[in-house]
Coordinates of C-alpha atoms in Angstrom, one line a residue:
X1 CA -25.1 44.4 -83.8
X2 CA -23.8 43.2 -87.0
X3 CA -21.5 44.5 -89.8
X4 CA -20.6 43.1 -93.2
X5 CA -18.8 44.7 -95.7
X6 CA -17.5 44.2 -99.1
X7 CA -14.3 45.9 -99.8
X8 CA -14.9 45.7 -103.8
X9 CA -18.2 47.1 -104.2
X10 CA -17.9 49.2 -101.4
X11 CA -21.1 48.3 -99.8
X12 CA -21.6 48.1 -96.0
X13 CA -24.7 45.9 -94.3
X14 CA -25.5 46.8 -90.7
X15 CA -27.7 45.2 -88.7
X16 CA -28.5 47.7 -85.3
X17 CA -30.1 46.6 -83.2
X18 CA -31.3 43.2 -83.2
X19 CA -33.5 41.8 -80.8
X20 CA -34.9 38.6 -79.8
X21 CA -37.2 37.5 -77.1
X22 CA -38.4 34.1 -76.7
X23 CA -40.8 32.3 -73.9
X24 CA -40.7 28.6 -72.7
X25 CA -43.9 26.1 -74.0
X26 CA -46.5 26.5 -71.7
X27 CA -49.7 24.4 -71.0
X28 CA -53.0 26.1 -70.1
X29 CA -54.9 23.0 -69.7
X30 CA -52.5 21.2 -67.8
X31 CA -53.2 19.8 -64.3
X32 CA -51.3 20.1 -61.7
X33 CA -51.5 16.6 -60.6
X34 CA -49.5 14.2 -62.8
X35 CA -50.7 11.4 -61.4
X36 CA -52.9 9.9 -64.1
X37 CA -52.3 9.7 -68.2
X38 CA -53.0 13.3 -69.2
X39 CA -56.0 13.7 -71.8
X40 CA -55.2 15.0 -75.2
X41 CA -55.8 18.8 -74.0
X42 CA -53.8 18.8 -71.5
X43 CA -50.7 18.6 -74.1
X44 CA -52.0 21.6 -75.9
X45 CA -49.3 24.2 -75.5
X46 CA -48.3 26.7 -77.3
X47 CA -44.4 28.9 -77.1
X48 CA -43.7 32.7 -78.5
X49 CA -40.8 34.2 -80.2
X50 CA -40.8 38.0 -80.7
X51 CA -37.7 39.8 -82.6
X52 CA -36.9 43.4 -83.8
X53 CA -34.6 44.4 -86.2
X54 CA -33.2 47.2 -87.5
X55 CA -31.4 47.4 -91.0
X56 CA -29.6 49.6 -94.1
X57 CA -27.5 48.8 -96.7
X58 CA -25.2 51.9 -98.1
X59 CA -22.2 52.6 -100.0
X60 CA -19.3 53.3 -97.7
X61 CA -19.0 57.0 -98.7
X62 CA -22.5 57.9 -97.6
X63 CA -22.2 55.8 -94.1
X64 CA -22.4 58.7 -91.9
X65 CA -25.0 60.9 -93.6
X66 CA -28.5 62.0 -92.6
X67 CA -29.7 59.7 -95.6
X68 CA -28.8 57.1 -94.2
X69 CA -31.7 56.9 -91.1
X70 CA -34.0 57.3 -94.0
X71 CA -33.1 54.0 -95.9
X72 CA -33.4 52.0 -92.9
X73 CA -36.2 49.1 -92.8
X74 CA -37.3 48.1 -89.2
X75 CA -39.9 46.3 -88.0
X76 CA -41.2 43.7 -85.1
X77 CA -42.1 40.2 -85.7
X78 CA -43.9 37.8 -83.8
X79 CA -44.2 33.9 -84.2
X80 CA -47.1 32.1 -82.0
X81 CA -46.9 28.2 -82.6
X82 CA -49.6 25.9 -81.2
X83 CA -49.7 22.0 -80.7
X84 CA -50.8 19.0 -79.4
X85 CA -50.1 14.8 -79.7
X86 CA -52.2 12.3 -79.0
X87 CA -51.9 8.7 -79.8
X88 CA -54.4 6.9 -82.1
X89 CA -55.2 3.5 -82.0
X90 CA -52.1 3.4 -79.4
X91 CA -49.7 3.2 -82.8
X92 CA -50.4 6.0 -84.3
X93 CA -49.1 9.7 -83.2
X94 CA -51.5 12.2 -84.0
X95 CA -50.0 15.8 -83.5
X96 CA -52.2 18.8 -84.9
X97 CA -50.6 22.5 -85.1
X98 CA -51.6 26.4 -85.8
X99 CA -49.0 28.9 -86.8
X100 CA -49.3 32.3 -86.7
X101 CA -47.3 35.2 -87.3
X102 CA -47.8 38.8 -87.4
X103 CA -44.7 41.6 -88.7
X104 CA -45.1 45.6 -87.8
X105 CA -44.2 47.6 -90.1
X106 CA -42.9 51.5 -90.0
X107 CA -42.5 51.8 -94.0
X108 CA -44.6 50.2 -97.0
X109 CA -44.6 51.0 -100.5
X110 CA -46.7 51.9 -102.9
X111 CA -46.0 51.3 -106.9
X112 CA -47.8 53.6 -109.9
X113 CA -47.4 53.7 -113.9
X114 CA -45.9 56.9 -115.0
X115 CA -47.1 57.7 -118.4
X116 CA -44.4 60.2 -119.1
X117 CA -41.4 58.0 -118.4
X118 CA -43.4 54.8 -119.5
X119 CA -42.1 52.6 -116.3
X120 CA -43.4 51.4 -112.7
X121 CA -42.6 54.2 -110.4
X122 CA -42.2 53.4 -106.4
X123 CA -43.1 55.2 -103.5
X124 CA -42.6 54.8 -99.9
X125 CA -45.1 55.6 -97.4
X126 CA -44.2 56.2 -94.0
X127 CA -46.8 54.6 -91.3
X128 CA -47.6 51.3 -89.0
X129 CA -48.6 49.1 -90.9
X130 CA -49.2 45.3 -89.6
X131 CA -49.0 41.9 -91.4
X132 CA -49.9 38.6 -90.6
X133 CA -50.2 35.0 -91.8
X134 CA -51.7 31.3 -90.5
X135 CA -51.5 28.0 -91.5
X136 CA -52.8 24.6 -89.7
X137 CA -51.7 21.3 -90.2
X138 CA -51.7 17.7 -89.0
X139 CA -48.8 14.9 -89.0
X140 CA -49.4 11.4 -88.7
X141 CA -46.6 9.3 -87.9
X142 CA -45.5 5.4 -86.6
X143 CA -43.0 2.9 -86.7
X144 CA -42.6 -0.6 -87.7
X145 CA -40.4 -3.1 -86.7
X146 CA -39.0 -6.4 -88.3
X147 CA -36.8 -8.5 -87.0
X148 CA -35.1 -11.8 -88.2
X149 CA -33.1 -14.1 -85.9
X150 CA -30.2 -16.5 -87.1
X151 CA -29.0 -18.2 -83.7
X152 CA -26.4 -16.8 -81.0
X153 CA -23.5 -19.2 -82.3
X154 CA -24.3 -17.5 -85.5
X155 CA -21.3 -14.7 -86.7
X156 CA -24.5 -12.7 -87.3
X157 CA -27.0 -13.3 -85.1
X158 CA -29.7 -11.3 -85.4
X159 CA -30.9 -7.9 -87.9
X160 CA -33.2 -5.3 -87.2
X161 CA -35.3 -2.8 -89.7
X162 CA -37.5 0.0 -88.4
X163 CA -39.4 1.6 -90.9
X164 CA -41.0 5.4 -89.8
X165 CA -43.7 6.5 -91.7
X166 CA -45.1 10.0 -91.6
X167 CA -47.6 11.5 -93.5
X168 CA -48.9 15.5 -93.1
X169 CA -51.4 17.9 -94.3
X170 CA -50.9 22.0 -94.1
X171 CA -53.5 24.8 -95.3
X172 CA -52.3 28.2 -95.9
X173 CA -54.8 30.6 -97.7
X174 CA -54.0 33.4 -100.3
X175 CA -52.6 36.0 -98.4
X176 CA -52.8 38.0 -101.9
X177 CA -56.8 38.2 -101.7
X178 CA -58.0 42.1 -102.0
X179 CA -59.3 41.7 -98.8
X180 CA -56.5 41.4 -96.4
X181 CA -54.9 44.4 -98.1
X182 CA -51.3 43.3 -98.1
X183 CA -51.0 43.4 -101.9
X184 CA -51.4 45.8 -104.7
X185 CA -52.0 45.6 -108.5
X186 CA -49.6 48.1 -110.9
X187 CA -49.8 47.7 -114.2
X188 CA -46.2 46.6 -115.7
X189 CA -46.2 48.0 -119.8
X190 CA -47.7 50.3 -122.3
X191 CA -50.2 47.1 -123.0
X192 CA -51.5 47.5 -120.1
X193 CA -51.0 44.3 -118.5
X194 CA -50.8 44.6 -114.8
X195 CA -48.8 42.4 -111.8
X196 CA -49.8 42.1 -108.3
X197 CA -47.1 43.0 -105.6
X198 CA -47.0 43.1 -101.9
X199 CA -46.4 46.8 -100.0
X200 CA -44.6 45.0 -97.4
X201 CA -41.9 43.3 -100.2
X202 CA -38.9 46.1 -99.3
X203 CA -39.6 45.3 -95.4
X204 CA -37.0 43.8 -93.7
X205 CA -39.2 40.6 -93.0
X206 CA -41.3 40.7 -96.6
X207 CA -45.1 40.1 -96.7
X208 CA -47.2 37.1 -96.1
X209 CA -47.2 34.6 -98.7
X210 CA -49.2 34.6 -101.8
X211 CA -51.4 31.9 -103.3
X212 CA -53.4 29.3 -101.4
X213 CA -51.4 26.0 -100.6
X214 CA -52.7 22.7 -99.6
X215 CA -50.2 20.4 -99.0
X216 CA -50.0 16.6 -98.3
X217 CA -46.0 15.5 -97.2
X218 CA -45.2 12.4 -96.7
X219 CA -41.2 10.8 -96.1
X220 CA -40.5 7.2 -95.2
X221 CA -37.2 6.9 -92.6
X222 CA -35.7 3.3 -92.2
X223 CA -32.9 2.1 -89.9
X224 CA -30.8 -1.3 -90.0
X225 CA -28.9 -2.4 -87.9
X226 CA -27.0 -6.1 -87.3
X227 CA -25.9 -8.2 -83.7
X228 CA -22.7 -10.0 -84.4
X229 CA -21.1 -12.2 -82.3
X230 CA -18.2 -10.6 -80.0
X231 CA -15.5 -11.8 -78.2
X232 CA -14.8 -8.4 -76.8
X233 CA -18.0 -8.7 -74.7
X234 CA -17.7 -11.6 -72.3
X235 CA -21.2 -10.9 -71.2
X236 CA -23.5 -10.8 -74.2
X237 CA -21.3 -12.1 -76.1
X238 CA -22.7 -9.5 -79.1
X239 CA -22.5 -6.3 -80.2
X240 CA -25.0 -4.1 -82.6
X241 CA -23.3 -2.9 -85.9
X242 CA -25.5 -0.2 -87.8
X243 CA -25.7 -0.8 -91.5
X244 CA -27.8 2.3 -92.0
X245 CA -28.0 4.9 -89.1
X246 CA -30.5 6.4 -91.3
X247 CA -32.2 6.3 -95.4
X248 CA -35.1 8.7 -95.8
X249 CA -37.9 9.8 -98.6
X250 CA -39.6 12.1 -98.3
X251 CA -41.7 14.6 -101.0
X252 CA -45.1 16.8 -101.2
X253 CA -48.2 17.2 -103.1
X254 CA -49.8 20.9 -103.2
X255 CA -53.7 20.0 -104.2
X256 CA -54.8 23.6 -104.9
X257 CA -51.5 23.9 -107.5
X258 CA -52.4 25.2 -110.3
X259 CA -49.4 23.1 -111.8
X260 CA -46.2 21.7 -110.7
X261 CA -48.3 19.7 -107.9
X262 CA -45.8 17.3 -107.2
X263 CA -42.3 18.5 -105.4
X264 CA -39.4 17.1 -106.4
X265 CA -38.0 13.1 -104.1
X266 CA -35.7 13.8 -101.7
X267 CA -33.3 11.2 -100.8
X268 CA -30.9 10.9 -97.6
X269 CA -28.8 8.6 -95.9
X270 CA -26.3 8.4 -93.4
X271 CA -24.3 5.6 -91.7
X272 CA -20.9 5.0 -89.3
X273 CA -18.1 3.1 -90.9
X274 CA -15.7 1.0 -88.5
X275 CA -16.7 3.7 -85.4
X276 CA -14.8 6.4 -87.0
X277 CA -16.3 7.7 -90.4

């Protein structure tokens, strides 16, 4: 159960009940000998995370009226991942994915133009109602490494750089299309032009996505790191000093865009200072 509350406004948020369920990966296809390499479907697995939820939003004054059962939004919402990895050309990890999710609904809406008062008027239809979404994908990812040695009686004697490419691909269609039913056309003014919406947009876990995405990622992670000479280690005689513990890029490209293809370079970096910052 949760509770938030502004004292200013006056507005309470309550969350009661929430739920969540969740099962361990399983593989269907896995033997249960382990005693050779297992093949490619034997590493198909797939998890599932189920939650409910129960939510309102009300002034303070009205927190113990009848009225307030009626504004809730409830529903159930499951999540149904499913992967594998397999190495190509023995460098290469090849790991492909399905996503599905699927919501249940008690309460959608419905939205109409009112002549009379010239504005988009809202409705609420009582009912189960269910609405679901997939996407696939696939991620390609390796690493390279580069090394250059100076000498042990060198103060530095050696530095490292792995570089960890990744590239993806995703496909989600237009959940939006007339025929899945999850969205609606109103029209918006006196002109007559119209806006889609989704019935499912005041549920507590929205509607599926609209418009068709097909996406390529792709991030680039290094790491560097040093061995210095050390007289604190009487064995090796060294000790590895990381000049970056991390420095990524990363970005995306959605193909079937109509603009705005390219998403905007993300940058990151992290790294230790003297083994305390």
């Amino acid at each position: 159960i949760r509770h938030s509350q502004n004292n200013q406004t006056k507005k309470v948020d309550l969350t009661l009940p929430n739920v969540s369920f969740s099962m361990d990966k399983i593989y269907p296809f896995k033997r249960e000998s382990n005693s050779s390499t297992p093949a490619w479907y034997e590493k198909i697995g797939f998890s599932l995370s189920t939650s409910l939820d129960n939510k309102v939003a009300v002034q303070e004054k009205n927190l113990f009226k009848r009225s307030v059962i009626d504004s809730m939004r409830n529903g159930m919402k499951h999540d149904i991942p499913l992967m594998t990895s397999f190495n190509l050309l023995k460098f290469v990890t090849v790991s492909p994915s399905i996503n599905y999710s699927e919501s249940w609904h008690l309460k959608t809406i419905r939205k109409h133009w009112d002549e009379d008062s010239s504005r988009v008027v809202e409705d609420t239809v009582s009912g189960f109602r269910r609405a679901y979404q997939y996407s696939s994908g696939v991620s390609m990812s390796t690493k390279i490494y580069g090394s250059f040695n100076f000498g042990k009686d060198k103060a530095i004697q050696a530095i490292r750089h792995v570089i960890s490419p990744t590239i993806s691909f995703s496909y989600s269609p237009d959940f939006s299309d007339p025929r899945y039913g999850f969205y609606k056309t109103v029209q918006t003014d006196t002109l007559g032009r119209t806006a889609k919406y989704s019935i499912f947009e005041r549920g507590v876990y929205g509607g599926p996505g609209a418009g068709e995405s097909g996406t390529i990622s792709f991030g680039l992670g290094n790491n560097l790191e040093m061995k210095v000479r050390s007289s604190k280690d009487s064995i090796n005689n060294s000790k590895k000093i990381k000049i970056l513990e991390s420095l990524s890029f990363g970005s995306s490209y959605n193909l079937l865009a109509d603009s705005m293809k390219l998403s905007p370079i993300s940058f990151s970096g992290s790294t230790r200072l003297f083994d305390k910052i």
